PDB file of C-alpha atoms in Angstrom:
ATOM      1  CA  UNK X   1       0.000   0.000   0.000  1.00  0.00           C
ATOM      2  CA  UNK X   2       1.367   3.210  -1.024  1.00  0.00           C
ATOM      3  CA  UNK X   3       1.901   5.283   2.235  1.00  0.00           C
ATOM      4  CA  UNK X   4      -0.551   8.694   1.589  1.00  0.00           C
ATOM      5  CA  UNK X   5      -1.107   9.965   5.400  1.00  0.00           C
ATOM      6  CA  UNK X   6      -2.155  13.244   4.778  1.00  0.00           C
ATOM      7  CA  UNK X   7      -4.901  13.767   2.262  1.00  0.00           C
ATOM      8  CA  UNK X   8      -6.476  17.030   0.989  1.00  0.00           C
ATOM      9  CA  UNK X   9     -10.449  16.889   0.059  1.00  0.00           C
ATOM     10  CA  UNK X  10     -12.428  19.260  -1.930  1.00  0.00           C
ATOM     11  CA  UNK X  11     -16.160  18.913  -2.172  1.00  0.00           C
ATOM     12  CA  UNK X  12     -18.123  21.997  -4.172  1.00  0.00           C
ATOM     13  CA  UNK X  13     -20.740  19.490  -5.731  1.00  0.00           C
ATOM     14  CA  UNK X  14     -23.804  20.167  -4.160  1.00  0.00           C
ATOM     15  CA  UNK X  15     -26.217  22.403  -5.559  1.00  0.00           C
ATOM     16  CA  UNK X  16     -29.825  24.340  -5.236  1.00  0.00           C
ATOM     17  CA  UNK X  17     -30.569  25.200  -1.322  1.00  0.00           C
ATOM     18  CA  UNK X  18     -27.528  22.430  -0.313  1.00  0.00           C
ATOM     19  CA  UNK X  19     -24.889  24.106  -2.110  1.00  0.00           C
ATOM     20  CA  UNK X  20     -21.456  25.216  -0.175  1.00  0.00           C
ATOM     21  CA  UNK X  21     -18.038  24.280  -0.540  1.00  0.00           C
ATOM     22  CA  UNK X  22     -15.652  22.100   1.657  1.00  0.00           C
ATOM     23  CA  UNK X  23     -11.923  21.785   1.960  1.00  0.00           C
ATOM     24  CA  UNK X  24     -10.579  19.729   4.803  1.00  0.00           C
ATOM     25  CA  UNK X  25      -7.625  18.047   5.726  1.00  0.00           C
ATOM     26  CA  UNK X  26      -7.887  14.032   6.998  1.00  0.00           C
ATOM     27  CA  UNK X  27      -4.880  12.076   8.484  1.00  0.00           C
ATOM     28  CA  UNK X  28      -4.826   8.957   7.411  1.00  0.00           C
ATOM     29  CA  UNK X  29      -2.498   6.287  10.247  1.00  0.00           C
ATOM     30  CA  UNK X  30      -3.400   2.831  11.597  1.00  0.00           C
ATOM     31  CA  UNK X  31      -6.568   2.212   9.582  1.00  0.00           C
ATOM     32  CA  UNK X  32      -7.984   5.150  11.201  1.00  0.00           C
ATOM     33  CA  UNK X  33      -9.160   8.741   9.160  1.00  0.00           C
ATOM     34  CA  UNK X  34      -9.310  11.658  11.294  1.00  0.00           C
ATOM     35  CA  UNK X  35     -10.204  15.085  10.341  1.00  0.00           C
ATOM     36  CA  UNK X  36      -7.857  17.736  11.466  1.00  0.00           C
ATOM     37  CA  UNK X  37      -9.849  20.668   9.698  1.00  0.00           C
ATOM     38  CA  UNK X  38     -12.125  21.943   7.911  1.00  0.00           C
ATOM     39  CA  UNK X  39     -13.337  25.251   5.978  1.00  0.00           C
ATOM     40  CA  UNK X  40     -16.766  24.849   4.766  1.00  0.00           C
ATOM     41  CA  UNK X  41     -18.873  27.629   3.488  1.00  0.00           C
ATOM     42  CA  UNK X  42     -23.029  27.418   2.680  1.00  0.00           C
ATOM     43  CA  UNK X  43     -24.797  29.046  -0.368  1.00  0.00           C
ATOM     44  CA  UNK X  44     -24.726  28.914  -4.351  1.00  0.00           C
ATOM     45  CA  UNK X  45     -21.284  30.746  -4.896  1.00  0.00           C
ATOM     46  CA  UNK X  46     -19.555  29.337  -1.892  1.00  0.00           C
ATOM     47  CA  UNK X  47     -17.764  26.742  -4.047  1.00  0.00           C
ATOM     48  CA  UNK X  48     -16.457  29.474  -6.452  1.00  0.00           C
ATOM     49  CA  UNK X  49     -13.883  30.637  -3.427  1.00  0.00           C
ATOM     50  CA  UNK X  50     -12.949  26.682  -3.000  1.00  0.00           C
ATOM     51  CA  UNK X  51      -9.032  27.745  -3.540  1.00  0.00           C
ATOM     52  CA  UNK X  52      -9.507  29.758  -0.263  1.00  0.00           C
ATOM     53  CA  UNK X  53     -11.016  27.308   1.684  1.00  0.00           C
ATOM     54  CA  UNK X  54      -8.444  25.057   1.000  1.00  0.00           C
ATOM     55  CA  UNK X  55      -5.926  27.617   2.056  1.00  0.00           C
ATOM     56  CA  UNK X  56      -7.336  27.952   5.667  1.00  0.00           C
ATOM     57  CA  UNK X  57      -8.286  24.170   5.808  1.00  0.00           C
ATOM     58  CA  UNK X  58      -4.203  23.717   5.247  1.00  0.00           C
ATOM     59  CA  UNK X  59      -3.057  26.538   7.227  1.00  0.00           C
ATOM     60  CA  UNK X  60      -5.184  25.111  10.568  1.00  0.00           C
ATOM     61  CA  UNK X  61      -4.276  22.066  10.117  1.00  0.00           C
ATOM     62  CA  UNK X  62      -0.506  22.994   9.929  1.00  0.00           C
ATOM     63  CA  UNK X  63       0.250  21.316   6.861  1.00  0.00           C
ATOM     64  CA  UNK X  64       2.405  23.168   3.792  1.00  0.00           C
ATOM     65  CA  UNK X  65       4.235  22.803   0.647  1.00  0.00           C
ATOM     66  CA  UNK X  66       7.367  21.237   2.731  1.00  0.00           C
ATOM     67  CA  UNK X  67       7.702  17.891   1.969  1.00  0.00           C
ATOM     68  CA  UNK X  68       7.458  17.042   5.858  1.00  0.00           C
ATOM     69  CA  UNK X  69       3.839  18.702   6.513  1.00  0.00           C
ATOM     70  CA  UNK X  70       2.273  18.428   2.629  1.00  0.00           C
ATOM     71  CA  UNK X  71      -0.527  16.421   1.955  1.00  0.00           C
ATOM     72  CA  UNK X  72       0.238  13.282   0.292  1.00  0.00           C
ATOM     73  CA  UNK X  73      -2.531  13.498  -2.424  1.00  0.00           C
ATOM     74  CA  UNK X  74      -5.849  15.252  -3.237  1.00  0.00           C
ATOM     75  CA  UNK X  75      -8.951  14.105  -3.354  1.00  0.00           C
ATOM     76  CA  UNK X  76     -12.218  16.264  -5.332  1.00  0.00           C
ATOM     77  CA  UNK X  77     -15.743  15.080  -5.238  1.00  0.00           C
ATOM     78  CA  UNK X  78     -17.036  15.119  -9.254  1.00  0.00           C
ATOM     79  CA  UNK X  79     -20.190  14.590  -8.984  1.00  0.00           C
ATOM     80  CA  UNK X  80     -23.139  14.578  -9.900  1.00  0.00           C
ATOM     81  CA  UNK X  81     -23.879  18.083  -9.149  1.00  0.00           C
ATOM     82  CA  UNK X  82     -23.302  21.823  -9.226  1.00  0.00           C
ATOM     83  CA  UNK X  83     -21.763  23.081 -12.921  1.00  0.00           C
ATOM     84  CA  UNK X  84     -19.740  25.616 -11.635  1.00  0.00           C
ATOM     85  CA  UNK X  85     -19.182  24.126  -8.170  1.00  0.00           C
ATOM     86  CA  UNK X  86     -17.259  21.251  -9.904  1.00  0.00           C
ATOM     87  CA  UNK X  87     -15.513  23.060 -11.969  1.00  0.00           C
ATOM     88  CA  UNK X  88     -14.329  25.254 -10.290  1.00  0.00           C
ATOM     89  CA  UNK X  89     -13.399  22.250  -7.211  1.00  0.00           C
ATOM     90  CA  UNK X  90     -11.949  20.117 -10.084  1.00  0.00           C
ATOM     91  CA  UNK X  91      -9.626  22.966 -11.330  1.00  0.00           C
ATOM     92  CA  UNK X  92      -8.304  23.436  -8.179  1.00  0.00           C
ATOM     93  CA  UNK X  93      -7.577  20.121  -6.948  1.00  0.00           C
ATOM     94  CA  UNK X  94      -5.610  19.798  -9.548  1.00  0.00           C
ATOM     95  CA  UNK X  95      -3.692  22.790  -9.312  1.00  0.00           C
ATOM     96  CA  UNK X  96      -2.789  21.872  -5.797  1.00  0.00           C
ATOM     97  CA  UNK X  97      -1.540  18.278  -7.018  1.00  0.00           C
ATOM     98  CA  UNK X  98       0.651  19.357  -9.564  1.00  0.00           C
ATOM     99  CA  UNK X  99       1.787  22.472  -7.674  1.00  0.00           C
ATOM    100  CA  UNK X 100       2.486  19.870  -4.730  1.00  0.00           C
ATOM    101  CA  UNK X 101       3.872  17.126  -7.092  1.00  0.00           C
ATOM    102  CA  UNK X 102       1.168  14.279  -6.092  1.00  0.00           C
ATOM    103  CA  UNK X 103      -1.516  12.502  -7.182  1.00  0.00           C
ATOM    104  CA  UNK X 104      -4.931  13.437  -7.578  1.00  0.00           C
ATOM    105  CA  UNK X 105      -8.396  11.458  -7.585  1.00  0.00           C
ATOM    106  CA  UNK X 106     -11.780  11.513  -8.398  1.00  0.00           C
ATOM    107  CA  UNK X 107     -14.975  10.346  -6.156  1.00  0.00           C
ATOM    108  CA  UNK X 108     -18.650  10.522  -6.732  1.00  0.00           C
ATOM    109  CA  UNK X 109     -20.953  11.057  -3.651  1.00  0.00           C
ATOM    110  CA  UNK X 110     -22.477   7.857  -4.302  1.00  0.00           C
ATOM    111  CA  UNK X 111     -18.993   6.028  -4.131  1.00  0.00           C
ATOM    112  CA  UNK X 112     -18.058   8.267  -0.531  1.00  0.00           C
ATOM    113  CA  UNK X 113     -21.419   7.157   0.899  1.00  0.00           C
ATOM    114  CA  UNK X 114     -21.888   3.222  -0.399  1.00  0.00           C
ATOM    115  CA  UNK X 115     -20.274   2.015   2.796  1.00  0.00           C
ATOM    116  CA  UNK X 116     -22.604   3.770   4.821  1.00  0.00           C
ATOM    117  CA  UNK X 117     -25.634   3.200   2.963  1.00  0.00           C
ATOM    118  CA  UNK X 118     -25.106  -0.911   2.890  1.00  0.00           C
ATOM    119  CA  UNK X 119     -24.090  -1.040   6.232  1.00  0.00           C
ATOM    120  CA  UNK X 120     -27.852   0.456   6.989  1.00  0.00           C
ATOM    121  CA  UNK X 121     -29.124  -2.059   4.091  1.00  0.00           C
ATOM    122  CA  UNK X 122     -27.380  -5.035   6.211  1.00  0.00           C
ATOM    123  CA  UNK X 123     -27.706  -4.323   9.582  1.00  0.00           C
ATOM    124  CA  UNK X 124     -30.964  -1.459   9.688  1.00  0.00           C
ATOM    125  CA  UNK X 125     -33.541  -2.539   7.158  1.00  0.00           C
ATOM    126  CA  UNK X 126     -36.474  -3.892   8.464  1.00  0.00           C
ATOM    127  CA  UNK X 127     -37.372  -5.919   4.914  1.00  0.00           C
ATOM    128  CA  UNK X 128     -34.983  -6.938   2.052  1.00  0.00           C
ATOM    129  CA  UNK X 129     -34.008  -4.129   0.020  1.00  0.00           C
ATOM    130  CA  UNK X 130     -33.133  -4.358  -3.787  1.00  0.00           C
ATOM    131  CA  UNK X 131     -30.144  -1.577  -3.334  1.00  0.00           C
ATOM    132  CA  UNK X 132     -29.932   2.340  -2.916  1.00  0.00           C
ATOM    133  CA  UNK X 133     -30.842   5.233  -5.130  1.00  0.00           C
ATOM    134  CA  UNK X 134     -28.880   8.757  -4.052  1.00  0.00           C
ATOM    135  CA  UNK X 135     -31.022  11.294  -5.557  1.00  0.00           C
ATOM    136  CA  UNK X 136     -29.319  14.542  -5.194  1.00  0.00           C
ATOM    137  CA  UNK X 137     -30.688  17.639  -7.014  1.00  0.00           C
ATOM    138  CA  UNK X 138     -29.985  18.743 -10.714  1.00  0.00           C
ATOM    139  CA  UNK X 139     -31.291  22.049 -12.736  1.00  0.00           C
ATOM    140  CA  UNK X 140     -35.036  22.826 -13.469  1.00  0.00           C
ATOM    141  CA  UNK X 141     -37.345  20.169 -13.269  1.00  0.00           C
ATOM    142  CA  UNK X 142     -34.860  17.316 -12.763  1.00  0.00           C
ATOM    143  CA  UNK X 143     -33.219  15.043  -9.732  1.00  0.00           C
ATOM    144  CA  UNK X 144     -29.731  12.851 -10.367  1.00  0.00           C
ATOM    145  CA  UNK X 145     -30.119   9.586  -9.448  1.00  0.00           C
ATOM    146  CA  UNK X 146     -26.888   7.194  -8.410  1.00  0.00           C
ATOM    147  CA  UNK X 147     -26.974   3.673  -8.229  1.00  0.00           C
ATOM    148  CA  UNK X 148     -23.970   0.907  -8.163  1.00  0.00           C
ATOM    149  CA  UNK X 149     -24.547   1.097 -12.244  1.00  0.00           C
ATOM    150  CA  UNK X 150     -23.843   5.094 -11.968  1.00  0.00           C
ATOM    151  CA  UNK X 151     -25.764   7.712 -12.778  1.00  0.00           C
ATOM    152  CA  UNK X 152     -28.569   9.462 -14.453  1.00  0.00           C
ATOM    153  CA  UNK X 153     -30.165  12.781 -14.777  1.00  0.00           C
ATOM    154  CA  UNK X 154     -34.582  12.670 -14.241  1.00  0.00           C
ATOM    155  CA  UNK X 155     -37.175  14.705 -15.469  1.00  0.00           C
ATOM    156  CA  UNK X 156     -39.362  14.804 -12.186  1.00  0.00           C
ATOM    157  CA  UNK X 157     -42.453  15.267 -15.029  1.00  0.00           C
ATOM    158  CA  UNK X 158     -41.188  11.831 -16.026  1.00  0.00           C
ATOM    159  CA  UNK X 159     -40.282  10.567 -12.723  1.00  0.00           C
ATOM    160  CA  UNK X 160     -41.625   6.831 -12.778  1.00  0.00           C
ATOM    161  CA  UNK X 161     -40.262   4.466  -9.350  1.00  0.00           C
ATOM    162  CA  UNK X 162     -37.892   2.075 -10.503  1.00  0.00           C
ATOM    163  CA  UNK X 163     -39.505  -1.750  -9.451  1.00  0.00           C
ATOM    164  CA  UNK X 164     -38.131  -3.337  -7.013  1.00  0.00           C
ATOM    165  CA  UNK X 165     -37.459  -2.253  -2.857  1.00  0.00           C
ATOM    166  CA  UNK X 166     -34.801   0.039  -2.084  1.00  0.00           C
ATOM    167  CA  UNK X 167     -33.247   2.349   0.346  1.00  0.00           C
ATOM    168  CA  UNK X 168     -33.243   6.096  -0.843  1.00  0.00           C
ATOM    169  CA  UNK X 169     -30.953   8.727   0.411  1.00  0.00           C
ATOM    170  CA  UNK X 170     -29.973  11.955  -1.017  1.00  0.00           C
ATOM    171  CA  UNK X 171     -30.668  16.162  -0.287  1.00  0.00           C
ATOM    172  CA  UNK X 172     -33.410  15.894  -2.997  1.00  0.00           C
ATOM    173  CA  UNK X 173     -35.062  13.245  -2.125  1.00  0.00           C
ATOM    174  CA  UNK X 174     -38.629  15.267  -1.027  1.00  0.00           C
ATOM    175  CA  UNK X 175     -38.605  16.507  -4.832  1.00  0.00           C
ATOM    176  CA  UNK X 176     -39.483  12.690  -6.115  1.00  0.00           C
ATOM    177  CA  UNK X 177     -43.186  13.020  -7.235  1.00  0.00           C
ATOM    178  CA  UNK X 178     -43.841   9.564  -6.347  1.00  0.00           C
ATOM    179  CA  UNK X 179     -41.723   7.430  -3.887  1.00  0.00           C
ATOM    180  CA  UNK X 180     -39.501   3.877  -4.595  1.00  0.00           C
ATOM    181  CA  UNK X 181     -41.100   1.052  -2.536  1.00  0.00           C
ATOM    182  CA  UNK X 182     -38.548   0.659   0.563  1.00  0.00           C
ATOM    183  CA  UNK X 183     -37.146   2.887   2.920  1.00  0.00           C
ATOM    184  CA  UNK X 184     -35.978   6.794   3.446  1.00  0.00           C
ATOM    185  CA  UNK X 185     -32.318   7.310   4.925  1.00  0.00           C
ATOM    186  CA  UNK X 186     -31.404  10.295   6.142  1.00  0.00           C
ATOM    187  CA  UNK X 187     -28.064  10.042   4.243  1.00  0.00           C
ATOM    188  CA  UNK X 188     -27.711  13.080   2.241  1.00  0.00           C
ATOM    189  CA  UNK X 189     -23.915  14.572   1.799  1.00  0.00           C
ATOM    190  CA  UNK X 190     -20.506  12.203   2.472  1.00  0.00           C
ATOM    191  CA  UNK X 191     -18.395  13.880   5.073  1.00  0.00           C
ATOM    192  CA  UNK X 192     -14.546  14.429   4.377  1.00  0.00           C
ATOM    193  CA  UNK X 193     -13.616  11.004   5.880  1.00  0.00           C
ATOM    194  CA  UNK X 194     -15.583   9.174   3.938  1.00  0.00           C
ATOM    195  CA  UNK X 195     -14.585  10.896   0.868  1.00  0.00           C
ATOM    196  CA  UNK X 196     -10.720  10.617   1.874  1.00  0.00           C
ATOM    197  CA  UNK X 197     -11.694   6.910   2.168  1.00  0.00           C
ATOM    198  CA  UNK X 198     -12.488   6.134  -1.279  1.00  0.00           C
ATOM    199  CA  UNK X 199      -9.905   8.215  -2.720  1.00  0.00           C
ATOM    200  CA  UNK X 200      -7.021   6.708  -1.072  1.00  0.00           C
ATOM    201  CA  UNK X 201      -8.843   3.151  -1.696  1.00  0.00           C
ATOM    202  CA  UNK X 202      -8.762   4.233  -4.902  1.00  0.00           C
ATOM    203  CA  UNK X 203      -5.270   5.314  -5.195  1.00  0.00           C
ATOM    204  CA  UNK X 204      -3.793   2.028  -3.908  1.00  0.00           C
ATOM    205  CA  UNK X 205      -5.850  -0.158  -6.956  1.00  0.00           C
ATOM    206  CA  UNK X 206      -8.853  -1.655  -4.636  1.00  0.00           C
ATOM    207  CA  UNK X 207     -11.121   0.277  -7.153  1.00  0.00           C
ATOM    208  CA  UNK X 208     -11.100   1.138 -10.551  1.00  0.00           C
ATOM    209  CA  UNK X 209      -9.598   4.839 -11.389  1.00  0.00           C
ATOM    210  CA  UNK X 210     -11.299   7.963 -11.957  1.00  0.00           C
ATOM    211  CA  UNK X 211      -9.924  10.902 -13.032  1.00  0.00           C
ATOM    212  CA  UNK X 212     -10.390  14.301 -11.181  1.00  0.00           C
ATOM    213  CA  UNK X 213     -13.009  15.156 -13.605  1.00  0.00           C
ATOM    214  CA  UNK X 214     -16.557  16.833 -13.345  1.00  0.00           C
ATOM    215  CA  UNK X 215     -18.987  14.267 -14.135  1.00  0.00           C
ATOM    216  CA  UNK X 216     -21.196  15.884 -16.278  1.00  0.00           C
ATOM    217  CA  UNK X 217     -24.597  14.346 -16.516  1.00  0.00           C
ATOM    218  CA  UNK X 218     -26.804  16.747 -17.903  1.00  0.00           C
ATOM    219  CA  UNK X 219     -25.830  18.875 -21.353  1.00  0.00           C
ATOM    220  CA  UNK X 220     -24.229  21.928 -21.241  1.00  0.00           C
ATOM    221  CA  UNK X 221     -26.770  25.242 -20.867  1.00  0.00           C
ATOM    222  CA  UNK X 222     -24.627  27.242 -23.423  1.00  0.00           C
ATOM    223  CA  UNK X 223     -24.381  27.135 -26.881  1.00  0.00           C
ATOM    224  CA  UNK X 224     -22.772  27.615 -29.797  1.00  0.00           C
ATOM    225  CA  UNK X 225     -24.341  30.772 -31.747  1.00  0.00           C
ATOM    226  CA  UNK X 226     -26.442  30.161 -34.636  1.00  0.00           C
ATOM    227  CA  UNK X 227     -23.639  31.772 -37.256  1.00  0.00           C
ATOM    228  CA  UNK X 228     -20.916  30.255 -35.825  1.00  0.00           C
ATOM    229  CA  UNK X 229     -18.177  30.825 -33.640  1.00  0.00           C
ATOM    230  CA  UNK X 230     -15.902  34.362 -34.452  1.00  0.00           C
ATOM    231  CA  UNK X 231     -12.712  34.070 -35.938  1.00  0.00           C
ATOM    232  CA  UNK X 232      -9.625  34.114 -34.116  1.00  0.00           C
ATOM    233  CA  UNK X 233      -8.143  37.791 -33.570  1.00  0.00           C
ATOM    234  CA  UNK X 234      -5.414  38.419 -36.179  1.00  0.00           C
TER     235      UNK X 234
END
């Protein structure tokens, strides 16, 4: 196992009324993950100023750019979620990595809360339950939806339950028209330890790689104008 104590996390995914943006600092030493700080600021644009949340998330935590106190890798939540918020989370995770010379890693908020959502499915159910659906909320009109299989935006007009029992979790979860047959969890975000988790999981090979990335489910608002794109200055 490569040895990656100190591990930086980014999270500006969420949007709608849940949106903020997180940077925190986790230790990782003898299979335990402690969190040794934490900026996190609530509301629409807080994930735009992610680059100086993760400046006073390192600087209380006492780590630097010295190899003896810098983190040993980044970790960036990419989704499903805010545009701009992963963007603009994305762009700086990976600044930090290659200003810092280390790796950096991807993680969906489905893949920093699975743990957590089958250990309720094994131990808290009180029937058999199919799986989980993480609905988490999208633009106008629409939810995303993560399962195991990934995940999908949903026209709430078009909204039908899938078949089947299930456990859902997820901030949006009150926007579903109609609800899954199962159970409600009150699972919504993944804290900083569970995201560090994954990520360094991932980073040693016990799951398949993912690059720091938005995950972009729904297409892009913006387009291209009807008579083209100008030409380049001369």
């Amino acid at each position: 196992m490569t040895d990656m104590r100190r591990i930086l996390v980014l999270d500006g995914s969420a949007a709608g009324e849940s949106a903020y943006g997180l940077a925190a600092c986790v230790e990782h030493k003898a299979g335990r993950y402690t969190l040794l700080s934490c900026s996190k600021v609530a509301g629409k644009q807080a994930a735009e100023g992610i680059a100086g949340l993760a400046h006073h998330a390192l600087d209380d935590a006492g780590w630097s750019k010295e190899a003896e106190t810098a983190p040993h890798c980044v970790a960036v939540v990419v989704g499903p979620g805010s545009f701009t918020g992963l963007r603009a989370s994305c762009a700086v995770a990976a600044g930090y990595a290659l200003g810092l010379g280390v790796p950096v890693t991807g993680v969906t908020r489905g893949e920093a809360l699975r743990p957590a959502l089958e250990q309720t499915i094994r131990e808290h159910s009180k029937q058999p339950l199919q799986g989980w659906l993480l609905v988490t909320a999208a633009r106008k009109g629409r939810v995303f939806i993560e399962t195991t299989e990934g995940v999908q935006a949903v026209s709430l007009a078009d909204w039908i339950p899938p078949s089947g029992v299930w456990l859902v979790a997820g901030d949006a979860v009150s926007l579903l028209p109609a609800m899954p047959e199962g159970e409600v969890s009150t699972l919504a975000m993944p804290d900083a330890e569970q995201i560090a988790q994954v990520a360094l999981a991932r980073l040693n090979g016990y799951l398949p790689p993912r690059d720091a990335l938005p995950v972009y489910v729904d297409p892009p608002e913006a387009k291209r104008p009807a008579g083209g794109l100008r030409s380049a200055p001369v």
